[in-house]
Amino acid sequence: MNSLRPVLVVGASGFVGSRVARGLAAGGRLVLASTRHELPDRVTVQAGVVPVHSPETAALPDAVRAACAHAGVPLPGAVVASIGGWDKGAPLLESDPDRWSATLASHLTAHLDAARALAPLLGPGDPYVVLNGAASREAMAGSGAISVTGAGLAMLVQVLRLESGQDRPPGSGPAVRFHELVVDHAVSGDGRNEDPAQVRTPAQVVNALCELLDDPAAPAVRHV
Ligand SMILES: NC(=O)c1ccc[n+]([C@@H]2O[C@H](COP(=O)([O-])OP(=O)(O)OC[C@H]3O[C@@H](n4cnc5c(N)ncnc54)[C@H](OP(=O)(O)O)[C@@H]3O)[C@@H](O)[C@H]2O)c1
């Protein structure tokens, strides 16, 4: 990836997204930190971080273009989607149906909406990385909706990757490359994880992410 083009981090207000945005910037990358709400200073007051604020995903491409023009930087050369998060509550059969619908919207549909809006900003061969968690691979009691949306998200990335490579004119180069980065353990410092058996540091997540961003031949799925 051309490091002069920024990395757009979607979900930069979140626990992982904020640390990813800071970590990428600390490593010398230019970061567009995108949120639905105004970002806290701990994310934005840092060299190399350009805030992008858009309450609606559909309006995000225009907000990205405006932020890039205002900051005098190129359009993004990569997207990192850190949308969703953790949830623990009642067993699925006893859980509130509205909560199920809300989790589908925030943990799965939001990713499709983001990819629809943002993949067209990228060029051939540019990476689009979706973060996912352990519940996508392991059924977790009390976090059923997260397990189901996480598993669906893994398949969503596969389908996007497959479809992005189809119908490309001969000689037009590689398509946008979709990847899934599965963080198999709690990220250290997140108090929502009760007594985790193992943790991954934000630096480990950022390092794994950078491998995906920088290697055009990186695998579709990487675990950290
Ligand atoms: N935290 C961990 O220990 C951990 C461990 C392993 C994997 N992960 C993975 O990391 C990713 C992010 O998790 P997290 O813990 O950082 O979650 P989080 O702290 O709850 O943050 C979630 C982010 O998603 C955004 N978001 C939610 N619904 C959205 C929507 N409909 N449209 C756009 N943005 C939306 C939120 O924005 P608002 O602030 O506007 O609501 C927020 O920025 C997930 O894939 C998760 O599985 C996390």
CSV table of C-alpha atoms and ligand atoms in Angstrom, one decimal:
chain,number,residue,atom,x,y,z
A,1,MET,CA,0.0,0.0,0.0
A,2,ASN,CA,1.2,3.5,-0.8
A,3,SER,CA,1.8,4.9,2.7
A,4,LEU,CA,1.3,8.5,1.5
A,5,ARG,CA,-2.4,7.7,1.1
A,6,PRO,CA,-4.3,7.6,4.4
A,7,VAL,CA,-5.8,4.7,6.1
A,8,LEU,CA,-9.5,5.3,6.8
A,9,VAL,CA,-10.5,3.8,10.2
A,10,VAL,CA,-14.2,3.4,10.6
A,11,GLY,CA,-15.4,3.0,14.1
A,12,ALA,CA,-12.6,5.2,15.5
A,13,SER,CA,-14.7,6.0,18.6
A,14,GLY,CA,-14.6,2.4,19.6
A,15,PHE,CA,-12.3,0.6,22.0
A,16,VAL,CA,-10.3,-1.1,19.3
A,17,GLY,CA,-10.9,1.4,16.5
A,18,SER,CA,-9.5,4.3,18.7
A,19,ARG,CA,-6.4,2.3,19.5
A,20,VAL,CA,-5.9,1.2,15.9
A,21,ALA,CA,-6.2,4.8,14.7
A,22,ARG,CA,-3.6,5.9,17.3
A,23,GLY,CA,-1.3,3.0,16.7
A,24,LEU,CA,-1.3,3.4,12.9
A,25,ALA,CA,-0.5,7.1,13.3
A,26,ALA,CA,2.2,6.4,15.8
A,27,GLY,CA,3.8,4.1,13.3
A,28,GLY,CA,4.0,6.9,10.8
A,29,ARG,CA,0.8,6.4,8.8
A,30,LEU,CA,-1.7,9.1,7.9
A,31,VAL,CA,-5.1,8.1,9.4
A,32,LEU,CA,-8.6,9.3,8.7
A,33,ALA,CA,-10.4,8.6,11.9
A,34,SER,CA,-14.1,8.2,11.1
A,35,THR,CA,-16.9,8.3,13.6
A,36,ARG,CA,-20.6,9.0,13.8
A,37,HIS,CA,-20.1,11.4,16.7
A,38,GLU,CA,-17.5,14.1,17.4
A,39,LEU,CA,-14.2,12.3,18.3
A,40,PRO,CA,-12.7,12.7,21.8
A,41,ASP,CA,-9.4,14.6,22.0
A,42,ARG,CA,-7.5,11.5,23.0
A,43,VAL,CA,-8.0,10.2,19.4
A,44,THR,CA,-7.8,13.4,17.3
A,45,VAL,CA,-5.2,15.5,19.0
A,46,GLN,CA,-2.3,13.6,17.6
A,47,ALA,CA,-0.1,14.1,14.6
A,48,GLY,CA,-1.2,12.1,11.6
A,49,VAL,CA,-4.8,11.8,12.6
A,50,VAL,CA,-7.5,13.6,10.5
A,51,PRO,CA,-11.0,13.3,12.0
A,52,VAL,CA,-13.9,12.6,9.7
A,53,HIS,CA,-17.3,13.0,11.2
A,54,SER,CA,-20.4,11.6,9.5
A,55,PRO,CA,-23.5,10.5,11.4
A,56,GLU,CA,-24.8,8.6,8.4
A,57,THR,CA,-22.7,6.0,6.5
A,58,ALA,CA,-24.2,6.9,3.2
A,59,ALA,CA,-22.8,10.5,3.7
A,60,LEU,CA,-19.4,9.2,4.7
A,61,PRO,CA,-17.7,9.2,1.2
A,62,ASP,CA,-18.5,13.0,0.9
A,63,ALA,CA,-17.3,13.6,4.4
A,64,VAL,CA,-14.0,11.7,3.6
A,65,ARG,CA,-13.5,13.8,0.4
A,66,ALA,CA,-14.2,17.0,2.3
A,67,ALA,CA,-11.8,16.1,5.1
A,68,CYS,CA,-9.0,15.1,2.7
A,69,ALA,CA,-9.4,18.3,0.7
A,70,HIS,CA,-9.4,20.4,3.9
A,71,ALA,CA,-6.3,18.6,5.2
A,72,GLY,CA,-4.6,18.6,1.8
A,73,VAL,CA,-4.1,14.9,1.8
A,74,PRO,CA,-4.9,12.3,-0.8
A,75,LEU,CA,-8.0,10.1,-0.7
A,76,PRO,CA,-7.6,6.9,1.4
A,77,GLY,CA,-5.7,3.9,0.1
A,78,ALA,CA,-7.1,1.5,2.6
A,79,VAL,CA,-10.1,1.0,4.9
A,80,VAL,CA,-10.1,-0.6,8.3
A,81,ALA,CA,-13.7,-1.4,9.6
A,82,SER,CA,-13.7,-1.7,13.4
A,83,ILE,CA,-17.5,-1.7,13.8
A,84,GLY,CA,-19.6,-3.6,16.3
A,85,GLY,CA,-18.1,-4.9,19.5
A,86,TRP,CA,-19.0,-7.0,22.5
A,87,ASP,CA,-22.4,-7.8,24.1
A,88,LYS,CA,-23.3,-10.2,26.9
A,89,GLY,CA,-26.8,-10.7,28.2
A,90,ALA,CA,-29.7,-13.2,28.3
A,91,PRO,CA,-29.7,-16.5,26.4
A,92,LEU,CA,-30.9,-16.1,22.8
A,93,LEU,CA,-34.4,-17.7,23.4
A,94,GLU,CA,-35.0,-15.3,26.3
A,95,SER,CA,-33.4,-12.2,24.8
A,96,ASP,CA,-35.3,-9.1,23.7
A,97,PRO,CA,-36.1,-9.4,19.9
A,98,ASP,CA,-35.4,-5.7,19.5
A,99,ARG,CA,-31.9,-6.2,20.9
A,100,TRP,CA,-31.4,-9.0,18.3
A,101,SER,CA,-32.5,-6.7,15.5
A,102,ALA,CA,-30.2,-3.9,16.8
A,103,THR,CA,-27.2,-6.2,17.0
A,104,LEU,CA,-27.8,-7.4,13.4
A,105,ALA,CA,-27.9,-3.8,12.3
A,106,SER,CA,-24.8,-2.6,14.2
A,107,HIS,CA,-22.6,-5.7,13.9
A,108,LEU,CA,-23.5,-7.0,10.4
A,109,THR,CA,-25.6,-4.7,8.2
A,110,ALA,CA,-23.4,-1.7,9.3
A,111,HIS,CA,-20.4,-3.5,7.8
A,112,LEU,CA,-22.2,-4.0,4.4
A,113,ASP,CA,-23.3,-0.4,4.4
A,114,ALA,CA,-19.7,0.7,5.1
A,115,ALA,CA,-18.3,-1.5,2.4
A,116,ARG,CA,-20.9,-0.3,-0.1
A,117,ALA,CA,-20.1,3.3,0.7
A,118,LEU,CA,-16.3,3.1,1.0
A,119,ALA,CA,-15.0,0.4,-1.4
A,120,PRO,CA,-15.7,2.7,-4.4
A,121,LEU,CA,-13.2,5.2,-2.9
A,122,LEU,CA,-10.4,2.6,-3.2
A,123,GLY,CA,-8.4,1.7,-6.2
A,124,PRO,CA,-7.3,-1.7,-7.6
A,125,GLY,CA,-5.3,-3.7,-5.1
A,126,ASP,CA,-6.1,-1.5,-2.2
A,127,PRO,CA,-6.9,-3.3,1.1
A,128,TYR,CA,-10.2,-3.2,3.0
A,129,VAL,CA,-9.8,-5.0,6.4
A,130,VAL,CA,-12.7,-6.0,8.6
A,131,LEU,CA,-12.1,-6.7,12.3
A,132,ASN,CA,-13.9,-9.6,13.9
A,133,GLY,CA,-13.7,-11.4,17.2
A,134,ALA,CA,-13.5,-14.8,18.8
A,135,ALA,CA,-17.3,-15.2,19.0
A,136,SER,CA,-17.3,-15.5,15.2
A,137,ARG,CA,-15.6,-18.9,15.6
A,138,GLU,CA,-16.8,-20.1,18.9
A,139,ALA,CA,-20.5,-20.2,20.1
A,140,MET,CA,-20.6,-18.1,23.3
A,141,ALA,CA,-23.5,-18.5,25.7
A,142,GLY,CA,-25.0,-15.1,26.5
A,143,SER,CA,-23.4,-13.6,23.5
A,144,GLY,CA,-25.4,-15.5,20.9
A,145,ALA,CA,-26.2,-12.5,18.7
A,146,ILE,CA,-22.5,-11.6,18.6
A,147,SER,CA,-21.6,-15.2,17.6
A,148,VAL,CA,-24.2,-15.2,14.9
A,149,THR,CA,-23.3,-11.8,13.5
A,150,GLY,CA,-19.6,-12.5,13.8
A,151,ALA,CA,-20.0,-15.8,11.8
A,152,GLY,CA,-22.1,-13.9,9.2
A,153,LEU,CA,-19.5,-11.2,9.1
A,154,ALA,CA,-16.8,-13.7,8.2
A,155,MET,CA,-18.9,-15.0,5.3
A,156,LEU,CA,-19.7,-11.4,4.3
A,157,VAL,CA,-16.0,-10.7,3.9
A,158,GLN,CA,-15.6,-13.9,1.8
A,159,VAL,CA,-18.4,-12.9,-0.5
A,160,LEU,CA,-17.2,-9.3,-0.9
A,161,ARG,CA,-13.7,-10.7,-1.7
A,162,LEU,CA,-15.0,-13.1,-4.3
A,163,GLU,CA,-17.4,-10.6,-5.9
A,164,SER,CA,-14.8,-7.8,-6.1
A,165,GLY,CA,-12.7,-10.0,-8.3
A,166,GLN,CA,-15.4,-10.8,-10.7
A,167,ASP,CA,-16.2,-9.1,-14.0
A,168,ARG,CA,-12.9,-7.3,-14.2
A,169,PRO,CA,-11.8,-6.3,-17.7
A,170,PRO,CA,-8.6,-8.1,-18.8
A,171,GLY,CA,-5.5,-6.2,-17.8
A,172,SER,CA,-7.3,-4.0,-15.3
A,173,GLY,CA,-5.2,-5.3,-12.4
A,174,PRO,CA,-6.3,-6.7,-9.1
A,175,ALA,CA,-9.6,-5.7,-7.4
A,176,VAL,CA,-10.0,-4.2,-4.0
A,177,ARG,CA,-8.8,-6.9,-1.7
A,178,PHE,CA,-11.0,-7.7,1.3
A,179,HIS,CA,-9.5,-9.2,4.4
A,180,GLU,CA,-10.8,-10.3,7.8
A,181,LEU,CA,-8.6,-9.8,10.8
A,182,VAL,CA,-9.9,-12.0,13.7
A,183,VAL,CA,-8.7,-10.9,17.1
A,184,ASP,CA,-9.1,-14.2,18.9
A,185,HIS,CA,-8.7,-12.8,22.5
A,186,ALA,CA,-9.7,-9.8,24.5
A,187,VAL,CA,-7.8,-6.7,23.7
A,188,SER,CA,-6.0,-5.6,26.9
A,189,GLY,CA,-7.5,-2.8,28.8
A,190,ASP,CA,-11.1,-3.4,27.8
A,191,GLY,CA,-13.0,-3.8,31.1
A,192,ARG,CA,-16.0,-5.4,29.3
A,193,ASN,CA,-14.1,-8.6,29.0
A,194,GLU,CA,-14.5,-10.4,32.3
A,195,ASP,CA,-11.3,-12.3,33.4
A,196,PRO,CA,-10.0,-13.2,29.9
A,197,ALA,CA,-7.8,-16.3,29.6
A,198,GLN,CA,-5.5,-14.5,27.2
A,199,VAL,CA,-5.3,-10.9,25.9
A,200,ARG,CA,-3.8,-9.3,22.8
A,201,THR,CA,-2.3,-5.8,23.1
A,202,PRO,CA,-3.4,-3.0,20.8
A,203,ALA,CA,0.2,-3.1,19.4
A,204,GLN,CA,-0.2,-6.8,18.4
A,205,VAL,CA,-3.5,-5.9,16.7
A,206,VAL,CA,-1.9,-3.0,14.8
A,207,ASN,CA,1.1,-5.1,13.8
A,208,ALA,CA,-1.2,-7.8,12.4
A,209,LEU,CA,-3.2,-5.2,10.6
A,210,CYS,CA,-0.1,-3.6,9.1
A,211,GLU,CA,0.9,-7.0,7.6
A,212,LEU,CA,-2.5,-7.2,5.9
A,213,LEU,CA,-2.3,-3.6,4.7
A,214,ASP,CA,1.2,-3.9,3.3
A,215,ASP,CA,1.3,-7.3,1.7
A,216,PRO,CA,-0.7,-7.6,-1.6
A,217,ALA,CA,-0.5,-11.4,-1.2
A,218,ALA,CA,-1.7,-11.4,2.4
A,219,PRO,CA,-4.2,-14.2,3.2
A,220,ALA,CA,-7.9,-13.5,3.1
A,221,VAL,CA,-8.2,-14.2,6.9
A,222,ARG,CA,-5.6,-13.5,9.5
A,223,HIS,CA,-5.8,-14.4,13.2
A,224,VAL,CA,-4.0,-12.6,16.0
B,1,LIG,N1,-12.8,-5.0,22.5
B,1,LIG,C1,-12.1,-6.2,22.5
B,1,LIG,O1,-11.5,-6.7,23.5
B,1,LIG,C2,-12.2,-7.0,21.2
B,1,LIG,C3,-11.5,-8.2,21.2
B,1,LIG,C4,-11.5,-9.0,20.0
B,1,LIG,C5,-12.1,-8.5,18.8
B,1,LIG,N2,-12.7,-7.2,18.9
B,1,LIG,C6,-13.3,-6.7,17.6
B,1,LIG,O2,-13.0,-5.4,17.4
B,1,LIG,C7,-14.1,-4.8,16.7
B,1,LIG,C8,-14.5,-3.5,17.4
B,1,LIG,O3,-14.9,-3.8,18.7
B,1,LIG,P1,-14.8,-2.8,19.9
B,1,LIG,O4,-14.6,-3.6,21.2
B,1,LIG,O5,-13.9,-1.7,19.6
B,1,LIG,O6,-16.3,-2.2,19.9
B,1,LIG,P2,-16.9,-0.9,20.6
B,1,LIG,O7,-15.9,-0.3,21.6
B,1,LIG,O8,-18.2,-1.2,21.0
B,1,LIG,O9,-16.9,0.1,19.3
B,1,LIG,C9,-17.8,-0.2,18.3
B,1,LIG,C10,-17.6,0.9,17.2
B,1,LIG,O10,-18.6,0.5,16.2
B,1,LIG,C11,-19.3,1.7,15.8
B,1,LIG,N3,-20.6,1.4,15.4
B,1,LIG,C12,-21.6,0.7,16.0
B,1,LIG,N4,-22.7,0.6,15.2
B,1,LIG,C13,-22.4,1.3,14.1
B,1,LIG,C14,-23.1,1.5,12.9
B,1,LIG,N5,-24.4,1.1,12.7
B,1,LIG,N6,-22.5,2.3,11.9
B,1,LIG,C15,-21.3,2.7,12.1
B,1,LIG,N7,-20.5,2.5,13.2
B,1,LIG,C16,-21.1,1.8,14.2
B,1,LIG,C17,-19.4,2.5,17.1
B,1,LIG,O11,-19.6,3.9,16.8
B,1,LIG,P3,-20.4,4.8,17.9
B,1,LIG,O12,-19.3,5.2,18.9
B,1,LIG,O13,-20.9,5.9,17.1
B,1,LIG,O14,-21.5,4.0,18.5
B,1,LIG,C18,-17.9,2.3,17.7
B,1,LIG,O15,-17.0,3.2,17.1
B,1,LIG,C19,-15.2,-5.8,16.6
B,1,LIG,O16,-15.1,-6.5,15.4
B,1,LIG,C20,-14.8,-6.8,17.7
B,1,LIG,O17,-15.3,-8.1,17.5
B,1,LIG,C21,-12.8,-6.5,20.0
